[in-house]
Coordinates of C-alpha atoms and ligand atoms in Angstrom, one line a residue:
M1 CA 36.1 -16.4 7.1
K2 CA 32.7 -18.1 6.5
A3 CA 29.6 -17.2 4.5
L4 CA 26.5 -18.7 3.5
I5 CA 24.4 -18.0 1.0
T6 CA 20.7 -19.0 1.2
Y7 CA 18.9 -18.7 -2.1
F8 CA 15.5 -19.8 -3.8
T9 CA 15.1 -20.6 -7.3
M10 CA 12.7 -21.7 -9.8
G11 CA 14.1 -21.5 -13.6
G12 CA 18.1 -21.2 -12.2
R13 CA 18.7 -17.9 -12.7
T14 CA 19.1 -17.2 -9.1
K15 CA 21.3 -20.1 -8.5
K16 CA 23.8 -19.3 -11.4
T17 CA 24.1 -15.7 -9.4
A18 CA 24.6 -16.9 -5.9
E19 CA 27.0 -19.3 -7.1
A20 CA 28.9 -16.7 -9.6
I21 CA 28.8 -14.4 -6.7
A22 CA 29.8 -17.7 -4.5
S23 CA 32.9 -18.2 -7.2
A24 CA 34.6 -14.9 -6.3
L25 CA 34.6 -14.8 -2.7
D26 CA 38.2 -16.1 -2.3
N27 CA 38.3 -14.9 1.2
Y28 CA 35.0 -17.1 2.2
E29 CA 34.4 -20.7 2.6
V30 CA 31.0 -20.8 1.4
G31 CA 28.3 -22.6 2.2
Y32 CA 24.5 -22.7 1.0
Y33 CA 21.1 -23.4 1.7
P34 CA 19.2 -23.4 -1.3
I35 CA 15.6 -23.9 -1.8
E36 CA 15.5 -25.0 -5.2
L37 CA 11.8 -25.7 -7.1
K38 CA 12.6 -29.1 -9.1
G39 CA 10.9 -31.4 -12.0
K40 CA 8.6 -30.7 -14.6
F41 CA 7.3 -27.7 -14.8
I42 CA 4.0 -28.1 -13.3
E43 CA 5.2 -29.5 -10.4
K44 CA 7.3 -26.4 -9.7
I45 CA 4.4 -24.8 -10.4
K46 CA 2.6 -26.4 -7.5
M47 CA 5.5 -26.5 -5.0
L48 CA 5.9 -22.7 -5.8
D49 CA 1.8 -22.8 -5.1
K50 CA 2.1 -24.7 -1.7
F51 CA 5.5 -22.2 -0.5
E52 CA 3.2 -19.1 -1.1
N53 CA 0.6 -20.5 1.1
K54 CA 3.0 -20.8 3.2
D55 CA 3.3 -24.4 3.8
F56 CA 6.4 -25.7 4.3
S57 CA 6.0 -28.9 5.5
T58 CA 8.3 -30.7 2.5
I59 CA 11.5 -28.2 3.4
E60 CA 10.3 -28.5 7.3
T61 CA 13.5 -30.5 8.4
E62 CA 16.2 -28.2 6.8
L63 CA 14.2 -24.8 8.1
N64 CA 14.6 -26.2 11.6
N65 CA 18.6 -26.2 11.0
L66 CA 19.1 -23.4 9.5
D67 CA 21.8 -21.5 12.2
A68 CA 23.4 -18.4 11.1
S69 CA 25.9 -18.7 14.2
P70 CA 28.5 -20.7 12.2
Y71 CA 28.9 -17.7 10.0
D72 CA 30.4 -14.2 9.5
L73 CA 28.3 -13.1 6.3
I74 CA 25.0 -14.4 5.6
I75 CA 23.7 -13.8 1.9
F76 CA 20.3 -13.4 0.8
G77 CA 19.2 -14.1 -2.8
M78 CA 16.3 -14.1 -4.0
P79 CA 14.0 -13.9 -7.5
T80 CA 11.2 -11.3 -7.9
Y81 CA 7.7 -12.4 -8.0
G82 CA 5.4 -9.5 -8.4
N83 CA 7.6 -6.6 -6.8
F84 CA 8.2 -9.0 -3.8
P85 CA 10.5 -12.1 -3.1
P86 CA 9.0 -15.6 -2.4
K87 CA 7.3 -16.5 0.8
A88 CA 10.0 -18.5 1.4
F89 CA 12.3 -15.5 2.1
N90 CA 10.2 -14.7 4.6
E91 CA 10.2 -18.3 6.1
I92 CA 14.0 -18.0 6.0
L93 CA 14.0 -15.3 7.5
A94 CA 11.7 -16.4 10.7
R95 CA 13.5 -19.7 10.9
M96 CA 17.2 -18.5 11.1
R97 CA 18.4 -18.8 14.5
N98 CA 21.1 -16.3 15.4
L99 CA 21.2 -13.8 12.5
G100 CA 20.6 -10.5 14.8
G101 CA 24.0 -8.4 14.7
K102 CA 24.7 -10.5 11.9
K103 CA 26.6 -9.1 8.6
T104 CA 24.3 -9.3 5.2
I105 CA 23.8 -9.2 1.5
V106 CA 20.9 -8.9 -0.3
F107 CA 21.1 -9.7 -3.8
N108 CA 17.9 -10.2 -6.3
T109 CA 17.0 -11.6 -9.9
A110 CA 14.4 -9.9 -12.0
R111 CA 13.1 -10.1 -15.8
F112 CA 11.3 -6.1 -15.6
T113 CA 12.1 -5.0 -12.1
G114 CA 13.2 -6.1 -8.8
G115 CA 14.3 -2.4 -7.1
K116 CA 10.8 -2.8 -4.9
A117 CA 12.1 -6.3 -3.8
L118 CA 15.4 -5.8 -3.0
Q119 CA 14.4 -3.0 -0.7
Y120 CA 11.4 -5.0 0.9
M121 CA 14.5 -7.6 1.5
K122 CA 16.6 -4.9 3.0
E123 CA 13.8 -3.7 5.2
K124 CA 12.8 -7.4 6.3
V125 CA 16.7 -8.6 6.9
E126 CA 17.3 -5.2 9.2
E127 CA 14.1 -5.8 11.1
A128 CA 15.3 -9.4 11.7
G129 CA 18.2 -7.4 13.6
A130 CA 20.7 -7.9 11.0
Q131 CA 23.0 -5.6 9.1
V132 CA 22.5 -5.2 5.6
I133 CA 26.4 -3.9 4.2
D134 CA 25.6 -4.4 0.3
Q135 CA 23.1 -4.9 -2.3
S136 CA 22.8 -5.8 -5.8
K137 CA 20.0 -6.7 -8.2
F138 CA 20.5 -8.6 -11.1
R139 CA 18.0 -7.4 -14.1
K140 CA 17.9 -9.4 -17.7
L141 CA 14.7 -9.9 -19.3
F142 CA 16.3 -13.0 -21.4
W143 CA 19.6 -14.9 -20.7
I144 CA 21.3 -13.6 -17.4
G145 CA 25.3 -13.9 -17.6
T146 CA 27.7 -14.2 -14.7
K147 CA 29.6 -11.2 -15.4
N148 CA 27.8 -8.7 -12.8
A149 CA 27.6 -11.3 -10.1
I150 CA 31.4 -12.2 -10.4
K151 CA 31.7 -8.1 -10.1
F152 CA 29.3 -8.3 -7.3
G153 CA 31.4 -11.2 -5.6
K154 CA 34.7 -9.4 -5.7
R155 CA 33.3 -6.3 -3.9
I156 CA 32.2 -8.0 -1.2
N157 CA 34.9 -10.3 -1.3
E158 CA 37.4 -7.2 -0.6
T159 CA 34.9 -5.5 1.8
Ligands
FMN201 C1 5.3 -15.7 -11.0 C2 6.1 -15.5 -10.8 C3 6.1 -13.7 -11.2 C4 7.4 -13.1 -11.6 N1 7.2 -11.5 -11.2 C5 8.2 -10.8 -11.8 C6 7.9 -9.1 -11.3 O1 7.1 -8.9 -10.8 N2 9.2 -8.7 -12.0 C7 10.1 -9.2 -12.6 O2 11.2 -7.9 -12.6 N3 10.2 -10.4 -13.0 C8 9.2 -10.9 -12.2 N4 9.3 -12.6 -12.5 C9 10.6 -12.9 -13.2 C10 11.7 -13.3 -12.4 O3 12.3 -12.9 -11.2 C11 13.3 -13.9 -12.6 O4 12.8 -14.7 -14.3 C12 13.7 -14.6 -11.8 O5 15.5 -14.2 -12.2 C13 13.5 -16.3 -11.9 O6 14.4 -16.5 -11.2 P1 14.7 -18.1 -11.0 O7 15.1 -18.6 -12.4 O8 16.3 -18.1 -9.6 O9 13.6 -19.2 -10.4 C14 8.6 -13.5 -12.1 C15 8.1 -14.7 -12.7 C16 7.4 -15.9 -12.1 C17 7.2 -17.1 -12.2

């Protein structure tokens, strides 16, 4: 089976979590669509600001190529910004072709609370016509480990 993991990361925590989940998906061939903010802190903040203002011009080509059809499972992983995922999440959903009817999983990372953002992600994916078969939040104030993510990956793998 094939799985696509699409995630957004500014500080690396969501990427680390996504890769830990993927490491447990023995039954899947895993592909990634990452949106990774890179460079110095100020450059990351500027890019985040652009995205939050719905300017996705720098990743237009990648967004245009988003297609769920080759995959049996799509996993969405996002950080939490003020109780919501970043705007890039909505853009990915809007741009991904053939998402209707697909099995999906949503997860988010947070420092304080990620519950509302995760519920929001689930609702938006369902509005896009896909089925959310599992979800998880990974909340840690400081160091985010991989133990729980691997556990979650094993659960997905056995579903
Ligand atoms: C602008 C901004 C807003 C944030 N808002 C929240 C929040 O509302 N709740 C929360 O628990 N964490 C919040 N955080 C923390 C991030 O969600 C958390 O560190 C996340 O794991 C970052 O993922 P990343 O390292 O993949 O970018 C915020 C971080 C930033 C930079």
